Structure formats: C-alpha cells, structure tokens
Short mmCIF file of C-alpha atoms and ligand atoms in Angstrom, two decimals:
data_model
loop_
_atom_site.label_atom_id
_atom_site.label_comp_id
_atom_site.label_asym_id
_atom_site.label_seq_id
_atom_site.Cartn_x
_atom_site.Cartn_y
_atom_site.Cartn_z
CA UNK R 4 11.47 27.90 0.14
CA UNK R 5 13.16 24.48 -0.79
CA UNK R 6 16.25 23.27 -2.72
CA UNK R 7 15.55 24.03 -6.36
CA UNK R 8 15.09 20.84 -8.27
CA UNK R 9 14.64 18.49 -5.35
CA UNK R 10 10.88 17.89 -5.86
CA UNK R 11 11.75 16.80 -9.28
CA UNK R 12 14.61 14.57 -7.98
CA UNK R 13 12.40 12.59 -5.65
CA UNK R 14 9.60 12.36 -8.09
CA UNK R 15 12.15 10.87 -10.70
CA UNK R 16 13.33 8.60 -7.91
CA UNK R 17 9.77 7.25 -7.49
CA UNK R 18 8.85 8.72 -4.17
CA UNK R 19 5.26 9.41 -3.61
CA UNK R 20 5.96 11.91 -1.03
CA UNK R 21 8.95 13.45 0.54
CA UNK R 22 9.78 15.92 3.62
CA UNK R 23 12.72 17.07 5.45
CA UNK R 24 13.56 18.08 9.08
CA UNK R 25 16.75 19.05 11.10
CA UNK R 26 18.41 16.08 12.43
CA UNK R 27 18.12 17.60 15.96
CA UNK R 28 14.21 17.39 15.79
CA UNK R 29 14.72 13.73 15.57
CA UNK R 30 17.16 13.28 18.61
CA UNK R 31 14.42 12.79 21.01
CA UNK R 32 13.11 9.77 19.33
CA UNK R 33 16.54 8.09 19.28
CA UNK R 34 18.51 6.20 21.71
CA UNK R 35 22.07 7.03 22.42
CA UNK R 36 23.30 3.93 20.45
CA UNK R 37 21.15 5.09 17.38
CA UNK R 38 22.68 8.58 17.68
CA UNK R 39 26.16 7.01 17.61
CA UNK R 40 25.39 4.86 14.58
CA UNK R 41 24.00 7.92 12.80
CA UNK R 42 27.01 9.97 13.60
CA UNK R 43 29.29 7.05 12.44
CA UNK R 44 27.39 6.93 9.24
CA UNK R 45 27.53 10.76 8.59
CA UNK R 46 29.59 12.76 11.01
CA UNK R 47 27.93 16.12 12.04
CA UNK R 48 24.54 15.21 10.75
CA UNK R 49 22.35 18.35 10.12
CA UNK R 50 19.48 17.45 7.99
CA UNK R 51 17.14 14.28 7.50
CA UNK R 52 15.24 13.85 4.35
CA UNK R 53 12.17 11.37 4.42
CA UNK R 54 10.57 9.69 1.61
CA UNK R 55 7.65 7.26 0.85
CA UNK R 56 7.67 4.49 -1.99
CA UNK R 57 4.28 2.53 -2.70
CA UNK R 58 4.59 -1.15 -3.02
CA UNK R 59 0.99 -2.40 -3.41
CA UNK R 60 0.70 -4.88 -6.16
CA UNK R 61 -2.65 -6.47 -5.63
CA UNK R 62 -3.54 -9.03 -2.97
CA UNK R 63 -3.39 -12.41 -4.78
CA UNK R 64 -3.74 -15.18 -2.35
CA UNK R 65 -0.56 -16.49 -0.84
CA UNK R 66 1.26 -17.10 2.46
CA UNK R 67 4.01 -14.24 2.21
CA UNK R 68 3.07 -10.79 3.48
CA UNK R 69 2.35 -8.22 0.76
CA UNK R 70 5.44 -6.16 1.75
CA UNK R 71 7.64 -9.17 0.88
CA UNK R 72 6.61 -10.36 -2.47
CA UNK R 73 8.44 -8.17 -4.62
CA UNK R 74 12.23 -7.20 -4.81
CA UNK R 75 13.87 -6.54 -1.45
CA UNK R 76 12.92 -2.95 -0.56
CA UNK R 77 16.01 -2.34 1.56
CA UNK R 78 18.02 -2.19 -1.76
CA UNK R 79 15.17 -0.79 -4.01
CA UNK R 80 14.64 2.13 -1.95
CA UNK R 81 18.30 2.78 -1.10
CA UNK R 82 19.09 2.64 -4.77
CA UNK R 83 16.40 5.06 -5.82
CA UNK R 84 17.33 7.40 -3.01
CA UNK R 85 20.97 7.28 -4.08
CA UNK R 86 19.85 8.97 -7.20
CA UNK R 87 18.51 11.85 -5.18
CA UNK R 88 21.77 11.82 -3.26
CA UNK R 89 23.74 12.17 -6.73
CA UNK R 90 21.62 15.01 -7.39
CA UNK R 91 22.42 16.93 -4.09
CA UNK R 92 26.06 15.91 -4.27
CA UNK R 93 26.34 17.86 -7.44
CA UNK R 94 24.86 21.00 -5.71
CA UNK R 95 26.64 20.67 -2.43
CA UNK R 96 30.04 19.44 -3.26
CA UNK R 97 31.61 19.01 -0.03
CA UNK R 98 28.59 17.64 1.85
CA UNK R 99 27.91 13.92 2.46
CA UNK R 100 24.48 12.25 1.83
CA UNK R 101 23.83 8.66 3.09
CA UNK R 102 20.57 6.92 1.96
CA UNK R 103 19.07 4.22 4.06
CA UNK R 104 15.85 2.10 4.52
CA UNK R 105 14.81 -0.02 7.37
CA UNK R 106 18.34 -0.99 8.45
CA UNK R 107 19.15 2.60 9.11
CA UNK R 108 19.45 3.89 12.59
CA UNK R 109 17.04 6.58 11.88
CA UNK R 110 13.36 5.97 13.30
CA UNK R 111 11.87 6.24 9.83
CA UNK R 112 8.17 6.53 10.81
CA UNK R 113 9.00 9.30 13.25
CA UNK R 114 10.94 11.00 10.63
CA UNK R 115 8.15 10.72 8.22
CA UNK R 116 5.55 11.79 10.68
CA UNK R 117 7.68 14.79 11.86
CA UNK R 118 8.07 16.08 8.23
CA UNK R 119 4.36 15.72 7.46
CA UNK R 120 4.13 12.63 5.17
CA UNK R 121 0.78 10.97 5.08
CA UNK R 122 -1.13 10.28 8.46
CA UNK R 123 -0.08 8.90 11.62
CA UNK R 124 -2.02 5.42 11.89
CA UNK R 125 -3.01 3.82 15.12
CA UNK R 126 -1.72 0.57 13.41
CA UNK R 127 1.73 2.13 13.88
CA UNK R 128 2.22 2.84 10.22
CA UNK R 129 2.46 5.85 8.28
CA UNK R 130 -0.68 5.94 5.95
CA UNK R 131 -0.29 7.70 2.44
CA UNK R 132 -3.38 8.16 0.44
CA UNK R 133 -4.23 6.81 -2.20
CA UNK R 134 -1.53 4.01 -1.45
CA UNK R 135 -2.77 3.38 2.16
CA UNK R 136 0.00 2.28 4.61
CA UNK R 137 1.33 0.24 1.79
CA UNK R 138 4.54 2.54 1.45
CA UNK R 139 8.12 1.85 2.37
CA UNK R 140 9.99 4.49 3.95
CA UNK R 141 13.67 5.77 3.33
CA UNK R 142 15.82 8.48 4.66
CA UNK R 143 18.95 10.58 3.52
CA UNK R 144 21.04 11.69 6.21
CA UNK R 145 23.31 14.71 5.42
CA UNK R 146 25.78 17.01 7.14
CA UNK R 147 24.52 19.88 5.00
CA UNK R 148 21.98 22.31 6.63
CA UNK R 149 19.51 22.28 3.68
CA UNK R 150 17.11 25.08 3.26
CA UNK R 151 13.69 23.33 3.72
CA UNK R 152 10.04 24.39 4.36
CA UNK R 153 9.38 24.31 8.18
CA UNK R 154 8.23 20.79 9.06
CA UNK R 155 4.70 20.39 10.11
CA UNK R 156 3.68 16.85 11.60
CA UNK R 157 1.04 14.98 10.03
CA UNK R 158 -2.26 14.44 11.52
CA UNK R 159 -3.64 11.25 12.82
CA UNK R 160 -5.61 8.76 11.04
CA UNK R 161 -9.66 8.59 11.38
CA UNK R 162 -9.06 6.29 14.50
CA UNK R 163 -11.67 3.82 13.94
CA UNK R 164 -9.91 1.14 15.94
CA UNK R 165 -10.50 -1.73 13.17
CA UNK R 166 -6.77 -2.37 13.27
CA UNK R 167 -6.84 -3.14 16.88
CA UNK R 168 -9.69 -5.47 16.66
CA UNK R 169 -8.30 -7.20 13.64
CA UNK R 170 -4.87 -7.96 15.35
CA UNK R 171 -4.43 -11.57 15.77
CA UNK R 172 -1.81 -11.34 18.45
CA UNK R 173 -3.61 -8.65 20.38
CA UNK R 174 -0.30 -6.71 19.98
CA UNK R 175 -1.59 -3.27 19.08
CA UNK R 176 -2.60 -0.73 21.95
CA UNK R 177 -2.58 2.78 22.52
CA UNK R 178 1.18 2.54 23.19
CA UNK R 179 1.90 1.03 19.79
CA UNK R 180 3.05 -2.60 19.00
CA UNK R 181 3.87 -5.14 21.63
CA UNK R 182 6.56 -6.83 19.59
CA UNK R 183 6.39 -10.31 21.54
CA UNK R 184 2.85 -10.59 20.27
CA UNK R 185 3.20 -9.37 16.77
CA UNK R 186 2.91 -12.03 14.17
CA UNK R 187 5.23 -9.91 11.80
CA UNK R 188 7.87 -10.29 14.45
CA UNK R 189 7.28 -13.77 15.65
CA UNK R 190 7.23 -15.04 11.97
CA UNK R 191 10.56 -13.61 11.42
CA UNK R 192 12.08 -14.57 14.68
CA UNK R 193 14.90 -17.26 14.68
CA UNK R 194 15.04 -19.92 17.10
CA UNK R 195 12.58 -21.01 19.84
CA UNK R 196 9.19 -19.70 20.20
CA UNK R 197 7.28 -19.86 23.56
CA UNK R 198 4.30 -22.33 23.44
CA UNK R 199 1.85 -19.43 23.26
CA UNK R 200 3.89 -17.82 20.54
CA UNK R 201 3.81 -21.05 18.56
CA UNK R 202 0.00 -21.09 18.78
CA UNK R 203 -0.24 -17.81 17.43
CA UNK R 204 2.00 -18.39 14.34
CA UNK R 205 0.13 -21.84 13.96
CA UNK R 206 -3.19 -20.08 13.64
CA UNK R 207 -1.96 -17.31 11.38
CA UNK R 208 -2.30 -17.19 7.65
CA UNK R 209 1.09 -16.32 6.59
CA UNK R 210 4.59 -17.77 7.09
CA UNK R 211 6.40 -14.46 6.79
CA UNK R 212 5.07 -11.08 7.98
CA UNK R 213 1.43 -9.94 8.86
CA UNK R 214 -1.03 -7.83 7.09
CA UNK R 215 -4.00 -7.83 9.44
CA UNK R 216 -3.92 -4.55 10.66
CA UNK R 217 -3.51 -3.02 7.17
CA UNK R 218 -6.03 -5.28 5.59
CA UNK R 219 -8.59 -4.02 8.16
CA UNK R 220 -7.84 -0.31 7.70
CA UNK R 221 -10.26 1.76 5.73
CA UNK R 222 -7.50 3.76 4.03
CA UNK R 223 -6.34 0.48 2.45
CA UNK R 224 -9.81 -0.55 1.02
CA UNK R 225 -8.77 0.16 -2.48
CA UNK R 226 -5.22 1.31 -2.50
CA UNK R 227 -3.48 2.66 -5.79
CA UNK R 228 -0.95 0.30 -7.19
CA UNK R 229 2.71 0.90 -6.95
CA UNK R 230 4.25 2.56 -10.02
CA UNK R 231 7.56 0.93 -9.30
CA UNK R 232 8.32 -2.13 -11.35
CA UNK R 233 10.54 -3.87 -8.83
CA UNK R 234 7.41 -4.16 -6.44
CA UNK R 235 4.82 -4.98 -9.22
CA UNK R 236 6.69 -7.68 -11.35
CA UNK R 237 8.27 -11.09 -10.53
CA UNK R 238 6.30 -11.42 -7.38
CA UNK R 239 6.41 -14.36 -5.11
CA UNK R 240 3.18 -14.68 -3.00
CA UNK R 241 3.72 -17.94 -1.56
CA UNK R 242 6.46 -20.56 -0.66
CA UNK R 243 5.61 -24.32 -0.24
CA UNK R 244 7.71 -26.77 1.60
CA UNK R 245 9.14 -28.19 -1.58
CA UNK R 246 10.38 -24.83 -2.67
CA UNK R 247 12.54 -24.75 0.20
CA UNK R 248 13.45 -28.62 0.26
CA UNK R 249 17.04 -29.41 0.26
CA UNK R 250 18.54 -25.87 0.21
CA UNK R 251 21.42 -25.02 2.39
CA UNK R 252 21.75 -21.37 3.65
CA UNK R 253 23.93 -20.72 0.77
CA UNK R 254 21.67 -22.13 -1.98
CA UNK R 255 18.59 -20.53 -0.39
CA UNK R 256 20.38 -17.18 -0.59
CA UNK R 257 21.14 -18.02 -4.18
CA UNK R 258 17.55 -18.54 -5.04
CA UNK R 259 15.88 -16.08 -2.83
CA UNK R 260 18.97 -13.55 -1.74
CA UNK R 261 16.97 -10.71 -3.64
CA UNK R 262 13.80 -10.98 -1.45
CA UNK R 263 13.01 -9.27 1.98
CA UNK R 264 11.74 -12.61 3.48
CA UNK R 265 15.44 -14.00 2.80
CA UNK R 266 17.46 -12.16 5.63
CA UNK R 267 16.88 -14.78 8.39
CA UNK R 268 17.80 -17.67 6.11
CA UNK R 269 15.31 -20.68 5.44
CA UNK R 270 14.90 -21.82 9.12
CA UNK R 271 12.08 -19.53 10.32
CA UNK R 272 10.28 -20.23 7.10
CA UNK R 273 10.43 -23.89 7.40
CA UNK R 274 9.43 -23.87 10.91
CA UNK R 275 6.46 -21.77 10.26
CA UNK R 276 5.48 -23.85 7.36
CA UNK R 277 5.59 -26.96 9.68
CA UNK R 278 3.56 -25.22 12.36
CA UNK R 279 0.99 -24.47 9.91
CA UNK R 280 0.67 -27.87 8.06
C1 B12 O 11 11.87 -3.12 14.33
C2 B12 O 11 10.72 -2.95 13.25
C3 B12 O 11 9.75 -3.61 13.15
C4 B12 O 11 9.38 -4.59 14.47
C5 B12 O 11 8.80 -3.66 15.53
C6 B12 O 11 7.62 -2.59 14.99
C7 B12 O 11 7.10 -1.75 16.01
N1 B12 O 11 6.00 -1.22 15.72
O1 B12 O 11 7.77 -1.32 16.81
C8 B12 O 11 8.30 -5.63 13.77
C9 B12 O 11 9.25 -6.72 13.28
C10 B12 O 11 7.22 -6.08 14.72
C11 B12 O 11 7.81 -4.78 12.43
C12 B12 O 11 6.80 -5.03 11.83
C13 B12 O 11 6.32 -4.44 10.77
N2 B12 O 11 6.89 -3.48 10.08
CO1 B12 O 11 8.70 -2.70 10.64
N3 B12 O 11 10.19 -1.96 11.27
C14 B12 O 11 11.07 -2.07 12.33
C15 B12 O 11 12.16 -1.07 11.92
C16 B12 O 11 13.30 -1.84 11.42
C17 B12 O 11 12.57 -0.18 13.20
C18 B12 O 11 11.43 0.43 14.12
C19 B12 O 11 11.91 0.71 15.49
O2 B12 O 11 11.79 0.04 16.34
N4 B12 O 11 12.55 1.90 15.57
C20 B12 O 11 12.84 2.42 17.00
C21 B12 O 11 11.70 3.25 17.54
C22 B12 O 11 12.06 3.75 19.02
O3 B12 O 11 11.29 4.38 16.67
P1 B12 O 11 9.91 4.22 15.98
O4 B12 O 11 10.08 2.93 14.99
O5 B12 O 11 9.68 5.51 15.35
O6 B12 O 11 8.93 3.83 17.05
C23 B12 O 11 8.07 4.85 17.94
C24 B12 O 11 6.88 5.73 16.87
O7 B12 O 11 6.76 4.46 16.04
C25 B12 O 11 5.80 5.85 17.96
N5 B12 O 11 4.56 5.48 17.16
C26 B12 O 11 3.71 4.52 17.57
N6 B12 O 11 2.92 4.47 16.43
C27 B12 O 11 3.22 5.09 15.49
C28 B12 O 11 2.27 5.57 14.26
C29 B12 O 11 3.06 6.40 13.42
C30 B12 O 11 2.51 6.55 12.02
C31 B12 O 11 4.23 7.14 13.84
C32 B12 O 11 4.79 7.96 12.86
C33 B12 O 11 4.73 6.78 14.99
C34 B12 O 11 4.27 5.87 15.85
O8 B12 O 11 6.07 4.85 18.80
C35 B12 O 11 7.53 4.27 18.96
C36 B12 O 11 8.11 4.31 20.32
O9 B12 O 11 8.55 5.86 20.38
C37 B12 O 11 11.56 0.15 11.09
C38 B12 O 11 12.59 0.76 10.16
C39 B12 O 11 13.24 2.05 10.77
N7 B12 O 11 14.46 2.06 10.64
O10 B12 O 11 12.45 2.82 11.47
C40 B12 O 11 10.47 -0.83 10.20
C41 B12 O 11 9.18 -0.14 9.60
C42 B12 O 11 8.79 0.46 10.60
N8 B12 O 11 8.39 -1.46 9.51
C43 B12 O 11 7.80 -1.36 8.31
C44 B12 O 11 6.71 -2.41 7.98
C45 B12 O 11 6.27 -2.30 6.58
C46 B12 O 11 6.33 -3.36 8.85
C47 B12 O 11 5.22 -4.35 8.69
C48 B12 O 11 4.07 -3.61 7.92
C49 B12 O 11 5.74 -5.59 7.94
C50 B12 O 11 4.78 -6.77 7.84
N9 B12 O 11 3.77 -6.61 6.91
O11 B12 O 11 4.80 -7.67 8.59
C51 B12 O 11 4.94 -4.66 10.25
C52 B12 O 11 3.79 -3.76 10.83
C53 B12 O 11 3.75 -3.91 12.28
C54 B12 O 11 3.21 -2.71 12.78
N10 B12 O 11 1.64 -2.46 12.92
O12 B12 O 11 3.97 -1.68 13.20
C55 B12 O 11 7.86 -0.25 7.72
C56 B12 O 11 6.57 0.93 7.92
C57 B12 O 11 6.12 1.56 6.86
C58 B12 O 11 5.03 2.57 7.06
N11 B12 O 11 4.17 2.81 6.01
O13 B12 O 11 5.02 2.98 8.27
C59 B12 O 11 9.23 0.50 8.26
C60 B12 O 11 9.38 1.93 8.27
C61 B12 O 11 10.34 0.00 7.34
C62 B12 O 11 10.41 0.89 6.08
N12 B12 O 11 11.73 1.35 5.72
O14 B12 O 11 9.53 1.06 5.32
N13 B12 O 11 8.77 -3.69 12.10
S1 SF4 O 12 1.39 -6.86 11.97
FE1 SF4 O 12 -0.28 -8.35 12.72
S2 SF4 O 12 0.28 -9.01 14.78
FE2 SF4 O 12 1.61 -7.10 14.25
S3 SF4 O 12 0.32 -5.47 15.05
FE3 SF4 O 12 -0.46 -5.63 12.93
S4 SF4 O 12 -2.08 -7.20 12.94
FE4 SF4 O 12 -1.14 -7.22 14.89
S1 SF4 O 13 -7.70 0.72 11.07
FE1 SF4 O 13 -8.64 2.70 11.64
S2 SF4 O 13 -7.64 3.30 13.60
FE2 SF4 O 13 -6.36 1.64 12.54
S3 SF4 O 13 -4.94 2.71 11.13
FE3 SF4 O 13 -6.67 2.70 9.88
S4 SF4 O 13 -7.96 4.26 10.16
FE4 SF4 O 13 -6.47 4.34 11.98
#
C-alpha cells in the first residue's frame, strides 16, 4: 500500500526512483546534532521520503567533476521535490513537508539505502542502474505518518574493488571514505593544505571534485543520460585561470552562483589551478 498518486508525483518531479521509511529507522545513523537540526526543520518528524535524480550528461574532457558541470543540484533537487511536497500538502492539509538535498541534516545515502533505492556501492555511493552512481539524492521530511510499503534495504554492488584501486588518494577502504585523503574533499577545502595533500591535488586531473571511483565502476561503463534539462544543458566542463581573473567574491558569485562549484568562492579553485599549472 502506498499513498495514491505518489508514484506519479515523483515521476513528474523527475525522480528515477523513490522510497520511504519511518524517521525513527534513520535515528541510529544520525548524530544528536543532526537529530536536533531535523527536529528544528520539522518538529515531530515521522516519515522520510528519499529520491534519486540522474545527472550524467556525457563525459566531455574538462577539469570540473561531472556532478558540478550543470546547475547547482541543491537548488534543482529541492525545487523538484517541492512539487511533491505541494502534492502531499494538498492531501495532508495540516502536515509539514520539508524538501532538502545535500545540506540537509539527513544522511541521504543511508536513507536511500534503507528504503531500497539502487545498490550500496563500495565506493560509498548509491548506484542506480541504468544511471550508475551518477544520481543526486534528496529527501522530504514530514511530520505525517505516511502509509508506505515496508522498506527493504538495497543489496550491495558486485564488489569488484575497482573503485578502491582507482582512488588516487587511497581514501577508500572497507570503512568508507577517509575524507582527509579524498580529492573531492581536498579540492573543495578552503585554506591551507598539508604538503601531502597539496601533492595529491597537484597530481589530480580536476580542480573541483573527483570522479575516479565512479569512472572505474562497471555500473558506470555506459550510464544512461539524465532526462533533466538542468543537468544536461548549459554545462561548464572546465574553468581556466582567466575565467576567474579579477573576480571578487561578489562578482564570482554573480557569474557562477548557480553552480555547485561556487559555494566556497573562487579561492580553492584558484589555488588548485595554480597547483596544477
Ligand atoms: C560530507 C559529504 C561529502 C564528503 C565526505 C563523503 C563521505 N563519503 O563521507 C566529501 C566532500 C568527501 C564528499 C565527496 C563526494 N560526494 Co558527498 N556528501 C556529503 C554529504 C553532504 C554528507 C555525508 C555525511 O557525512 N553524512 C553523515 C554520515 C554519518 O552519514 P552517511 O553519509 O550516510 O555515511 C555513512 C554511510 O555512508 C555508510 N556508508 C559507507 N559506504 C556506503 C555506501 C552506501 C551506498 C551507503 C548507503 C552507505 C555507506 O558509512 C557512513 C558512516 O556511517 C552528503 C549529503 C547528505 N546530507 O547525506 C553528500 C553526498 C553523499 N555526496 C554526494 C556526491 C555526489 C559526492 C561525490 C561523488 C562528489 C564528487 N564527484 O566529487 C564525492 C564522492 C566521494 C565518495 N566516494 O563518497 C552525493 C552521493 C550521491 C550518491 N549517488 O550516493 C550526496 C548524497 C549528495 C547528494 N545530495 O546527492 N561528500
Ligand atoms: S572521490 Fe576520488 S579521492 Fe574520493 S574516494 Fe572517490 S576516488 Fe577516492
Ligand atoms: S567499482 Fe566495483 S566495488 Fe566499487 S562500487 Fe563499483 S561495483 Fe562496487
């Protein structure tokens, strides 16, 4: 049994898969601070809905990670999920529905895994064939106790280990990602890097993010293209030093503020470009 019309509402929002689970099932994955943030967003949370949105748009050569080339997914996914919130608000007039993506306090991969979306990748990511791991996740938190099918956690990936061998920082292990060695983290980090971290960034092929553990994965060998125009059109595959030259924080945000690589301002991008010269 599920809420009538919910499948259609997620499909209309562009989600390739969705699922739901009681909020209490996620509690063991959350810190006390995250629980408090969730409670502040939606007092008395009862249900979490999770959804996956494909973003692969081809892999043209460039120096920005594939996830950061289109429009900022935080906004795109939240806007798309808000259409589902509107649908649900019509049905449950006194309930609250709060959409979020990435900056949400909810552990989105755990939410997706617990309600059976895709496969649990050893690369730390949710893999959703035929889109591979090139899907963003988003959630809706609500104080309504929605009637949903019982959640069945998703199975693991084939476990070939190629992501571990391909990881340039040696960041992937059985325990997940060691963030201090992950090039995705290091390229986004503001401020000083250690000499070892600088060397990792210098030898890396991207100035923002890292795709190595995804490119190596067999499920990503021929991923289906995203049907979502925000991730398919008006792409920025690369930035050169002269694209950033003379930009203040403010003018950088005016130029690139609708991109996921803009949230840390121009400084990390300039540093990484310099290191990779
Ligand atoms: C902090 C963060 C990072 C950090 C640390 C990531 C990490 N692996 O710990 C850094 C900057 C390194 C990072 C990198 C990337 N990230 Co990130 N990140 C987040 C963020 C904001 C919070 C994650 C977190 O720490 N949560 C708190 C911990 C306690 O919960 P957790 O994430 O569920 O972690 C547990 C489980 O993941 C479990 N676990 C271990 N392996 C696996 C595998 C699977 C499949 C599952 C279900 C669980 C699991 O162990 C962890 C400890 O309990 C999430 C968004 C969100 N709100 O969840 C995005 C998110 C995880 N990131 C995302 C993406 C796309 C990336 C990059 C691919 C970007 C890039 N190309 O550079 C890389 C991939 C790195 C990797 N191999 O994981 C997507 C993942 C989508 C997907 N298909 O799974 C998310 C969900 C954002 C989104 N809204 O789409 N990220
Ligand atoms: S994103 Fe890059 S550095 Fe981070 S775990 Fe994956 S391959 Fe390793
Ligand atoms: S590369 Fe292999 S082990 Fe790693 S996530 Fe993909 S299938 Fe799983």
